[in-house]
mmCIF file of N, CA and C in Angstrom:
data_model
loop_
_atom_site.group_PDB
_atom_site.id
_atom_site.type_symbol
_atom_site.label_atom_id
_atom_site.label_comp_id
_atom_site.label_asym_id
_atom_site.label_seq_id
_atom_site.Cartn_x
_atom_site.Cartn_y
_atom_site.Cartn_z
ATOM 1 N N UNK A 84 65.032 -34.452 -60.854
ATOM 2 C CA UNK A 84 64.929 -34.630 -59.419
ATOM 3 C C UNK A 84 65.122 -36.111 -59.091
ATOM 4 N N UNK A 85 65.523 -36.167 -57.963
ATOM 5 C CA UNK A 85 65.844 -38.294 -57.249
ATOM 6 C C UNK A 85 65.475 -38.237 -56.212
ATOM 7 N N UNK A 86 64.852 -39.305 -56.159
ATOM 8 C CA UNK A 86 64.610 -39.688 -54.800
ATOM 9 C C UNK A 86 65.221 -40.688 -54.173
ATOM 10 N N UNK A 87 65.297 -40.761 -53.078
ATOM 11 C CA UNK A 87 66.441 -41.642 -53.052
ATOM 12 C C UNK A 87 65.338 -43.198 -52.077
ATOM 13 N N UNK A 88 66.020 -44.176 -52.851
ATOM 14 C CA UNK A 88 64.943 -45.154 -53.160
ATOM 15 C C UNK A 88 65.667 -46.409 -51.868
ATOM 16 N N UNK A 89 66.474 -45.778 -51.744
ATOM 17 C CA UNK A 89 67.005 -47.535 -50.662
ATOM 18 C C UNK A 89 68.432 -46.833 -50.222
ATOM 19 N N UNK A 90 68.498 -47.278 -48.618
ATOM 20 C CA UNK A 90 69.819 -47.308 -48.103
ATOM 21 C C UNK A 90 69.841 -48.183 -47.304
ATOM 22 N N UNK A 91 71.039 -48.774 -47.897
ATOM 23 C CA UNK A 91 71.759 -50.137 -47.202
ATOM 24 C C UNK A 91 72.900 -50.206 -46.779
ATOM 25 N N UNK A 92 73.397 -51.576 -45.472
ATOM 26 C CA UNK A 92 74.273 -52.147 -45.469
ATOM 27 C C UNK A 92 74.886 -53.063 -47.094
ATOM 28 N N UNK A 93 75.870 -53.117 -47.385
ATOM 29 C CA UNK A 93 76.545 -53.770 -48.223
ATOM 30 C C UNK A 93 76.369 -55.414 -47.751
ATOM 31 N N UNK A 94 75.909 -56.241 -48.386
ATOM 32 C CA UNK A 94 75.874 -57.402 -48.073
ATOM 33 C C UNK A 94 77.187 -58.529 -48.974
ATOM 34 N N UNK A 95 78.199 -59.114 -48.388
ATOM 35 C CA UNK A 95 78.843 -60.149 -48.711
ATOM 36 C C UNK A 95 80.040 -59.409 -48.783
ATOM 37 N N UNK A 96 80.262 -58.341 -47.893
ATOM 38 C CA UNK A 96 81.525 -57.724 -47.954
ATOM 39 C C UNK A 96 82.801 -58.533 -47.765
ATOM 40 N N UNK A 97 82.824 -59.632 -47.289
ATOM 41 C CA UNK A 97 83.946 -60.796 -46.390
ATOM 42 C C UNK A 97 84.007 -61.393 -47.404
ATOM 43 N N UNK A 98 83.230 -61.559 -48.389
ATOM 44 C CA UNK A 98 83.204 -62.284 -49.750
ATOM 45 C C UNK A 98 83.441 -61.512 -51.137
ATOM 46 N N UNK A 99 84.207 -60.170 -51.033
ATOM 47 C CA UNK A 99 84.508 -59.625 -52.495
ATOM 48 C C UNK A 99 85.606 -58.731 -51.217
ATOM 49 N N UNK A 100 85.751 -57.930 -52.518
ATOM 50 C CA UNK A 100 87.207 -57.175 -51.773
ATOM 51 C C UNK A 100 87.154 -55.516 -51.407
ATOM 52 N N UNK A 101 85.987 -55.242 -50.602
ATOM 53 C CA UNK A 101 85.750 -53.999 -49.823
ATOM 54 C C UNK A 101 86.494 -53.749 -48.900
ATOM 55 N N UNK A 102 87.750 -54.747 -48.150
ATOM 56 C CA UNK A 102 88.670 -54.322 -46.726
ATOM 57 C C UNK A 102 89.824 -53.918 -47.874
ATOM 58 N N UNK A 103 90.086 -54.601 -49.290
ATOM 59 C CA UNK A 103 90.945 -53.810 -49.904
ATOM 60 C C UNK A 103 90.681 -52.414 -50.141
ATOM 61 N N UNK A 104 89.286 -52.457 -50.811
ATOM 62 C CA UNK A 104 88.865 -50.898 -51.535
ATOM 63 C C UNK A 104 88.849 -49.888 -49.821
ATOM 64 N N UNK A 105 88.842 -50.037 -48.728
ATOM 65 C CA UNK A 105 88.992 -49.274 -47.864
ATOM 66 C C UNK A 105 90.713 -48.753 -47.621
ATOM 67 N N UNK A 106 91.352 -49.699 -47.563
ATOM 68 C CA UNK A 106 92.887 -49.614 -47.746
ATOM 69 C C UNK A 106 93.462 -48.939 -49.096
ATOM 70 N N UNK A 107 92.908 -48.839 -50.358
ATOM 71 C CA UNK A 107 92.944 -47.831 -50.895
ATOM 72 C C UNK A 107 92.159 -46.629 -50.769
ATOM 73 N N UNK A 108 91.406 -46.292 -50.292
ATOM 74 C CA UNK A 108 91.237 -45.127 -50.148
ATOM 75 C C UNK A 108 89.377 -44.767 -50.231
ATOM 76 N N UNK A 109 88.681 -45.740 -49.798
ATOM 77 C CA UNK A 109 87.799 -45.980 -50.054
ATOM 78 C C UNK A 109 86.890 -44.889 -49.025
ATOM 79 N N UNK A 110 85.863 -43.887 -49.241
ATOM 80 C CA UNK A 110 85.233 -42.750 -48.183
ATOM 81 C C UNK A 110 83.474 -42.734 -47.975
ATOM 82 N N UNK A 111 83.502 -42.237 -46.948
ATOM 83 C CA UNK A 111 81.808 -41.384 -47.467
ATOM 84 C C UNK A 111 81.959 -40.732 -48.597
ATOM 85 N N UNK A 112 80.762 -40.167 -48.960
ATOM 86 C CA UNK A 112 80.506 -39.673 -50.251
ATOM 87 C C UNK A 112 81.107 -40.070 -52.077
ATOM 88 N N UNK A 113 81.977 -41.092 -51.741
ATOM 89 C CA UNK A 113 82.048 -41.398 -53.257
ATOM 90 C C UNK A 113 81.138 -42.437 -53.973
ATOM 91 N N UNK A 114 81.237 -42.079 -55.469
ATOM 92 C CA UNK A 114 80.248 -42.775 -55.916
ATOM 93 C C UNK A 114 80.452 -44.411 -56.311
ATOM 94 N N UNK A 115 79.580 -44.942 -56.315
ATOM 95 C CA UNK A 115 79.895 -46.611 -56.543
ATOM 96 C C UNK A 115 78.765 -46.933 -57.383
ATOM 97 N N UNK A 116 78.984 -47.894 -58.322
ATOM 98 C CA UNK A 116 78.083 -48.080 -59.553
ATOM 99 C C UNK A 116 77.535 -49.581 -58.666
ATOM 100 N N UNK A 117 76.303 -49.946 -59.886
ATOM 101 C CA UNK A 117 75.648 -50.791 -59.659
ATOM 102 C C UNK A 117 75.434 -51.492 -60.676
ATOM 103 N N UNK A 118 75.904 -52.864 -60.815
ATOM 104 C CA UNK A 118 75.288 -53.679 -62.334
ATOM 105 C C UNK A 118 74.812 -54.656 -61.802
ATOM 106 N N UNK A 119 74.061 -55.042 -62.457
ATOM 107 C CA UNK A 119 72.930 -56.645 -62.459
ATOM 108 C C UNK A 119 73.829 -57.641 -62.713
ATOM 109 N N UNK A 120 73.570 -58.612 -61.962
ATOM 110 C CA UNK A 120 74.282 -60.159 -62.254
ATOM 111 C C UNK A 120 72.745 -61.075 -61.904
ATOM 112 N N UNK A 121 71.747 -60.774 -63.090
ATOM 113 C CA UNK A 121 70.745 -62.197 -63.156
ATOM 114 C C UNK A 121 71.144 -63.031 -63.292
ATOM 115 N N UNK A 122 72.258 -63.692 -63.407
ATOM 116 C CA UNK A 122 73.161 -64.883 -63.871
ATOM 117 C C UNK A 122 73.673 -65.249 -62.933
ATOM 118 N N UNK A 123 73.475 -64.736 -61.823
ATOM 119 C CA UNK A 123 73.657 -65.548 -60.533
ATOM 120 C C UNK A 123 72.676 -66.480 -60.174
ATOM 121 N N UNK A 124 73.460 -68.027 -59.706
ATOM 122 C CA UNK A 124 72.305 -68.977 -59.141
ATOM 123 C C UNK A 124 72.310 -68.621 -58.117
ATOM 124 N N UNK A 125 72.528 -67.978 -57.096
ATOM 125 C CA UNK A 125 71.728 -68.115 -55.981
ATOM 126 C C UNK A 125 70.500 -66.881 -55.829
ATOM 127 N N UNK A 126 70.571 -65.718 -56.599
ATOM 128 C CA UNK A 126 69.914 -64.922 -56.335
ATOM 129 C C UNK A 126 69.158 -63.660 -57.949
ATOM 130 N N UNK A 127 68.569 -64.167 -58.795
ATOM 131 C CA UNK A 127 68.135 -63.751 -59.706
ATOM 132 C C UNK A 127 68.587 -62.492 -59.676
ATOM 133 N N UNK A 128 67.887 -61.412 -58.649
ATOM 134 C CA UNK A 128 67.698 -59.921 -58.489
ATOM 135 C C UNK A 128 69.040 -59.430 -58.216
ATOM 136 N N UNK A 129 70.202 -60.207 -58.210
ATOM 137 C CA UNK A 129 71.361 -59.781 -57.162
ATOM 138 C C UNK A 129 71.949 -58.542 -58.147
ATOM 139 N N UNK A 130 72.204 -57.657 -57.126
ATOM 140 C CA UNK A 130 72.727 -56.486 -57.672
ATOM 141 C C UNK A 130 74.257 -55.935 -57.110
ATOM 142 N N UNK A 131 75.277 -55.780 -58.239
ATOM 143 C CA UNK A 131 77.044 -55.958 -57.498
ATOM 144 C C UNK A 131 76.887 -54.502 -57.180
ATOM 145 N N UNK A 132 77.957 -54.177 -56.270
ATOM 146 C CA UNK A 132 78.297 -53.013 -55.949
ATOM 147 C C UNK A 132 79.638 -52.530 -56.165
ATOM 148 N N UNK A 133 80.111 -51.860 -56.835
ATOM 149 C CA UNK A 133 81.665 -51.450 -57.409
ATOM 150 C C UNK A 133 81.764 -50.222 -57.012
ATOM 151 N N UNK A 134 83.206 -50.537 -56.716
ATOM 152 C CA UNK A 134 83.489 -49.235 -56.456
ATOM 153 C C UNK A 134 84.355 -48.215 -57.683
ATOM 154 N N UNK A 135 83.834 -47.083 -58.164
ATOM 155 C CA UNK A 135 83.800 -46.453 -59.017
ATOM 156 C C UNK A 135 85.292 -45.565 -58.776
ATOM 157 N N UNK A 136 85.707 -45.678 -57.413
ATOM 158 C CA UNK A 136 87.427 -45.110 -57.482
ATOM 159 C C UNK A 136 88.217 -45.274 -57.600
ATOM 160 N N UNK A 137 88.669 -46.481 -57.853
ATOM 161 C CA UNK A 137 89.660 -47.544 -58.114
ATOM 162 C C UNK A 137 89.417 -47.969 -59.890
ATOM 163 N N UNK A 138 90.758 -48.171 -60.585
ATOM 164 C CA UNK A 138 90.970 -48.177 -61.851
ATOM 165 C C UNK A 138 91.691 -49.894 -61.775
ATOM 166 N N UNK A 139 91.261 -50.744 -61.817
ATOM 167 C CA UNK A 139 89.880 -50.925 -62.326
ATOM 168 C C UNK A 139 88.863 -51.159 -61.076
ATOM 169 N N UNK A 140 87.730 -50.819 -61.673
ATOM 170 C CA UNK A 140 86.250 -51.029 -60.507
ATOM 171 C C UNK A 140 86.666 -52.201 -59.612
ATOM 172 N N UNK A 141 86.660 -51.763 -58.016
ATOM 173 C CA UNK A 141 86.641 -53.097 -57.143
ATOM 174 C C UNK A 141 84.987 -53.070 -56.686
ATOM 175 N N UNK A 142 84.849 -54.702 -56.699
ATOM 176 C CA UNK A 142 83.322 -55.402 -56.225
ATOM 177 C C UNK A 142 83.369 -55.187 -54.715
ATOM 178 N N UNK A 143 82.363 -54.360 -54.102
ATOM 179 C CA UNK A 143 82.468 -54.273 -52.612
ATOM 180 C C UNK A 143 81.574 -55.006 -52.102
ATOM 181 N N UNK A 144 80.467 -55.863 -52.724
ATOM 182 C CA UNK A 144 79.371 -57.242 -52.406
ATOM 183 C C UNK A 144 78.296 -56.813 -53.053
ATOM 184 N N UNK A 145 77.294 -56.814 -52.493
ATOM 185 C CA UNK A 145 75.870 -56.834 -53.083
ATOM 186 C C UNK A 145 74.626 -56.108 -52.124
ATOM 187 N N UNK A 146 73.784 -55.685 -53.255
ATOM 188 C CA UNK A 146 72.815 -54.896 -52.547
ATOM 189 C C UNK A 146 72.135 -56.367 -51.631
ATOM 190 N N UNK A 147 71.717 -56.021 -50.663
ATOM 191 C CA UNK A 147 71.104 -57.150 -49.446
ATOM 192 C C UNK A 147 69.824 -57.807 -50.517
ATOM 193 N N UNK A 148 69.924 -59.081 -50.576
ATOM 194 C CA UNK A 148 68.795 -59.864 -51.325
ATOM 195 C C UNK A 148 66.938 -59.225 -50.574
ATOM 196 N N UNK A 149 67.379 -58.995 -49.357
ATOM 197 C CA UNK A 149 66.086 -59.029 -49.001
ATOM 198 C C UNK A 149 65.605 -57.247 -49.372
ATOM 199 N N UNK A 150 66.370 -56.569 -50.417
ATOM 200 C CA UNK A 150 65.468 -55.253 -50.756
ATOM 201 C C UNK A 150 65.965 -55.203 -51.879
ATOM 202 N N UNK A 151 66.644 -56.117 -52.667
ATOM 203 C CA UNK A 151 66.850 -56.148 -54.298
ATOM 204 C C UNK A 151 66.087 -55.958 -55.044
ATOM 205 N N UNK A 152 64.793 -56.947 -55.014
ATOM 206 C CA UNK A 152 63.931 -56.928 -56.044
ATOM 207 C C UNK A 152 63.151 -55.879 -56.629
ATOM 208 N N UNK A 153 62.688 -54.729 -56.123
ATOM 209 C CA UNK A 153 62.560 -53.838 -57.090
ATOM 210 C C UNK A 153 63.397 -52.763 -57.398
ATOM 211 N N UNK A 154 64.739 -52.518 -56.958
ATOM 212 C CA UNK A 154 65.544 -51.859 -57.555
ATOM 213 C C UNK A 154 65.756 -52.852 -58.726
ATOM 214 N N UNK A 155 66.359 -53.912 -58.929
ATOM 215 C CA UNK A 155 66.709 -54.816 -59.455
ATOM 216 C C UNK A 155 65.474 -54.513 -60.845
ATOM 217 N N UNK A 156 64.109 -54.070 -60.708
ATOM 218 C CA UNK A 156 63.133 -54.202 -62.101
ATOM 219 C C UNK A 156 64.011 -52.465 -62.753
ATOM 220 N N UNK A 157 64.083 -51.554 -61.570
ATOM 221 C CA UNK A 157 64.202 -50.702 -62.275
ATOM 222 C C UNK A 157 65.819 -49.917 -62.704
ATOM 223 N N UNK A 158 66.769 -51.032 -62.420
ATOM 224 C CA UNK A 158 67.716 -51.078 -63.120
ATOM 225 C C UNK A 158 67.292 -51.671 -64.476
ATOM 226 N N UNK A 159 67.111 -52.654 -64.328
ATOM 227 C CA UNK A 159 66.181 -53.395 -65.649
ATOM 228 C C UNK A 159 66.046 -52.496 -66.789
ATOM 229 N N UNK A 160 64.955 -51.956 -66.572
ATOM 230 C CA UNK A 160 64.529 -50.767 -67.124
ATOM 231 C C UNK A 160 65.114 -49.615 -67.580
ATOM 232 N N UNK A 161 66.344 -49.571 -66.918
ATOM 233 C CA UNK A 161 67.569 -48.526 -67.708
ATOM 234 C C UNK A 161 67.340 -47.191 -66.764
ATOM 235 N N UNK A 162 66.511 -47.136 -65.854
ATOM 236 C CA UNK A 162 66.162 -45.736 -64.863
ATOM 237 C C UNK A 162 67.500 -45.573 -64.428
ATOM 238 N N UNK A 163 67.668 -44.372 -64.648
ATOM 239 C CA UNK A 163 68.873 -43.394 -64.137
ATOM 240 C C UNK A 163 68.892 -43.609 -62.735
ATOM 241 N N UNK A 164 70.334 -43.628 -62.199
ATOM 242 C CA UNK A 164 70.114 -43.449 -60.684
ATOM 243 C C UNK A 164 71.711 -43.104 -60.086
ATOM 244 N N UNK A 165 71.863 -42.617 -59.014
ATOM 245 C CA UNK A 165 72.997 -41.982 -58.282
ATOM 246 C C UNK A 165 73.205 -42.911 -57.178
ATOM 247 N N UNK A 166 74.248 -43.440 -56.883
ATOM 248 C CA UNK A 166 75.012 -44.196 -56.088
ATOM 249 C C UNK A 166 75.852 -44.047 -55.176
ATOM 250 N N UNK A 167 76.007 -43.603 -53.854
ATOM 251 C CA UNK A 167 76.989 -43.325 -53.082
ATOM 252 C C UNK A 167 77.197 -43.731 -51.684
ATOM 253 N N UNK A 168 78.395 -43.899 -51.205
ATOM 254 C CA UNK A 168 78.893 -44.457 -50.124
ATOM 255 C C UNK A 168 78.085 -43.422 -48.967
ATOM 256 N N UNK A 169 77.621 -44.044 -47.688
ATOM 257 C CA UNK A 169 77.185 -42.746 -46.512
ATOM 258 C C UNK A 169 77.576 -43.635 -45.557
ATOM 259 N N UNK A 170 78.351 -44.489 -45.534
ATOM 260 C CA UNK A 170 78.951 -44.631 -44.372
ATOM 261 C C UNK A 170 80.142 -45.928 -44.639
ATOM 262 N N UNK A 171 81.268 -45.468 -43.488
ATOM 263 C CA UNK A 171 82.561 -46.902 -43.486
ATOM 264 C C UNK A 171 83.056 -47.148 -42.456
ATOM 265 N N UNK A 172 83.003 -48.316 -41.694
ATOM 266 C CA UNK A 172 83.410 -49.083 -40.461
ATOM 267 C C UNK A 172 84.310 -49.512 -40.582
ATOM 268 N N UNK A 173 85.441 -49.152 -41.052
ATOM 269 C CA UNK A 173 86.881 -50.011 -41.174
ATOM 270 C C UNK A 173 86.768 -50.927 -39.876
ATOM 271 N N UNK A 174 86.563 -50.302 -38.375
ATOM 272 C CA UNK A 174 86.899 -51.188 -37.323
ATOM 273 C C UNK A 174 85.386 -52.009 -36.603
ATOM 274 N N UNK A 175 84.379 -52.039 -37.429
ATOM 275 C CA UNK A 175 83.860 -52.899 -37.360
ATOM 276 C C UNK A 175 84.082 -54.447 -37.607
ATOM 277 N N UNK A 176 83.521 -55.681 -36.699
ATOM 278 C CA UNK A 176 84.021 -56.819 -36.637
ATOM 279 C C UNK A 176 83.264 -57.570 -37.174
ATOM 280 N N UNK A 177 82.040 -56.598 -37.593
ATOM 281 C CA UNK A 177 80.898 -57.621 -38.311
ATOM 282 C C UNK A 177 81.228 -56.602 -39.829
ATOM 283 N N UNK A 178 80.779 -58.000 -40.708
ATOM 284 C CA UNK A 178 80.976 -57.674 -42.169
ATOM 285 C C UNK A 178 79.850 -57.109 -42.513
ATOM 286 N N UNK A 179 78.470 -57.096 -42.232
ATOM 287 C CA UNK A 179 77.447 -56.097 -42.660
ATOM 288 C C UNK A 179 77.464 -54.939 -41.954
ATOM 289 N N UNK A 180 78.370 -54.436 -41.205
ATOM 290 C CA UNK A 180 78.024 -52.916 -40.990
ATOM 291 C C UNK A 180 79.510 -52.453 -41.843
ATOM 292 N N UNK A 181 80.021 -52.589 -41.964
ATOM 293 C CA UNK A 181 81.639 -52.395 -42.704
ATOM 294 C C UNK A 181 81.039 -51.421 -43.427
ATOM 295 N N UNK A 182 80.006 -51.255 -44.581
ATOM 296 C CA UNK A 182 79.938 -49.787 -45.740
ATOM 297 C C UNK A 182 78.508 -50.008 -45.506
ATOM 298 N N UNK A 183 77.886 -48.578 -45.985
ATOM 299 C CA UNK A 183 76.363 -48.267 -45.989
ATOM 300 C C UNK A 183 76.278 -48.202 -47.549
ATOM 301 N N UNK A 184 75.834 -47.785 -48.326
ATOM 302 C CA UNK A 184 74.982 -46.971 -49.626
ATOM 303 C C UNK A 184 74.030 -46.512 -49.501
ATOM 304 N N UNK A 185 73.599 -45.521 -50.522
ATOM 305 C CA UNK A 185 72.468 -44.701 -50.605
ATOM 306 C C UNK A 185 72.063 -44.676 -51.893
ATOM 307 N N UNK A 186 71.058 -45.222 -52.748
ATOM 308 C CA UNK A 186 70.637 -45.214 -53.933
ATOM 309 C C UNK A 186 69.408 -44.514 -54.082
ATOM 310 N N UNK A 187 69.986 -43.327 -54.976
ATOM 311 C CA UNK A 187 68.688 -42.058 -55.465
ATOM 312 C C UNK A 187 68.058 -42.776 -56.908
ATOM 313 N N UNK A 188 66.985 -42.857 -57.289
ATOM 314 C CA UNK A 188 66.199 -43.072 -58.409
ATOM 315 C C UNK A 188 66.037 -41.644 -58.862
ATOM 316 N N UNK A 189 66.542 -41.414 -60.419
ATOM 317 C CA UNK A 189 65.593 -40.161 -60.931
ATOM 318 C C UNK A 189 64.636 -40.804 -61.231
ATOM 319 N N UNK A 190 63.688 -38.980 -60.969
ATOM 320 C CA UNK A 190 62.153 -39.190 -61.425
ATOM 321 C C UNK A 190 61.576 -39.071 -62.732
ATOM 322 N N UNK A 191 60.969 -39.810 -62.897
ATOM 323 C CA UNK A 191 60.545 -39.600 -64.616
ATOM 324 C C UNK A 191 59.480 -38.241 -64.740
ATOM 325 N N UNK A 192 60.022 -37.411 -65.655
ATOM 326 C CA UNK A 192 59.145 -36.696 -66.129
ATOM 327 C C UNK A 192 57.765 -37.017 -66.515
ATOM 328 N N UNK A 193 56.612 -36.544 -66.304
ATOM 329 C CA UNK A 193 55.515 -36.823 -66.376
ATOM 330 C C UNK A 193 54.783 -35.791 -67.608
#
C-alpha cells in the first residue's frame, strides 16, 4: 500500500530543461524518478526530478527546498516510492506552476 506523501510544484523549472521535456511529449500521469544530489552547495536535501520518458532521463528541477527534507531522509533510506506527473501548464508564464508531482511512499509492513 502508498501513501502518497507530498504534492508539488516543480521548483527551478527555467533552470533545467522541463519546456523541452514538454515539447517532447511530456503528460499527466507519467512517471518521473527522483535521485538525491546531497552534493549540492546550495541545498543538502535537494532532490532532482527526471523525467523517466525520454531516453535519456531529462532533469525537470527539483522537489521545492521548503518540503525536501523529509522525503529527502526517506529516500535516504532506500523506501520505495511512486512518482508521477498530475499536472502541466505549458502556457503558464510563471515557472513554478509549469508541472505538479505527486509522490506516494510505500508502507512498511509491520
Amino acid at each position: 500500500m502508498r501513501t502518497v506523501f507530498e504534492q508539488c510544484f516543480i521548483a527551478g523549472w527555467d533552470h533545467a530543461d522541463g519546456n523541452a521535456a514538454i515539447s517532447k511529449g511530456l503528460i499527466t500521469g507519467q512517471e518521473v524518478k527522483l535521485r538525491r544530489e546531497a552534493e549540492n552547495k546550495f541545498d543538502t536535501n535537494a532532490i532532482e526530478v527526471m523525467w523517466a520518458g525520454a531516453s535519456p532521463m531529462i532533469k525537470l528541477g527539483y522537489v521545492p527546498r521548503v518540503s525536501n527534507g523529509a522525503l529527502a531522509l526517506l529516500l535516504d533510506e532506500g523506501r520505495a516510492y511512486k512518482a508521477r506527473v498530475v499536472e502541466v501548464n505549458p502556457a503558464s508564464s510563471n515557472p513554478w506552476k509549469k508541472c505538479a508531482i505527486r509522490v506516494e511512499i510505500e508502507e512498511e509492513s509491520k
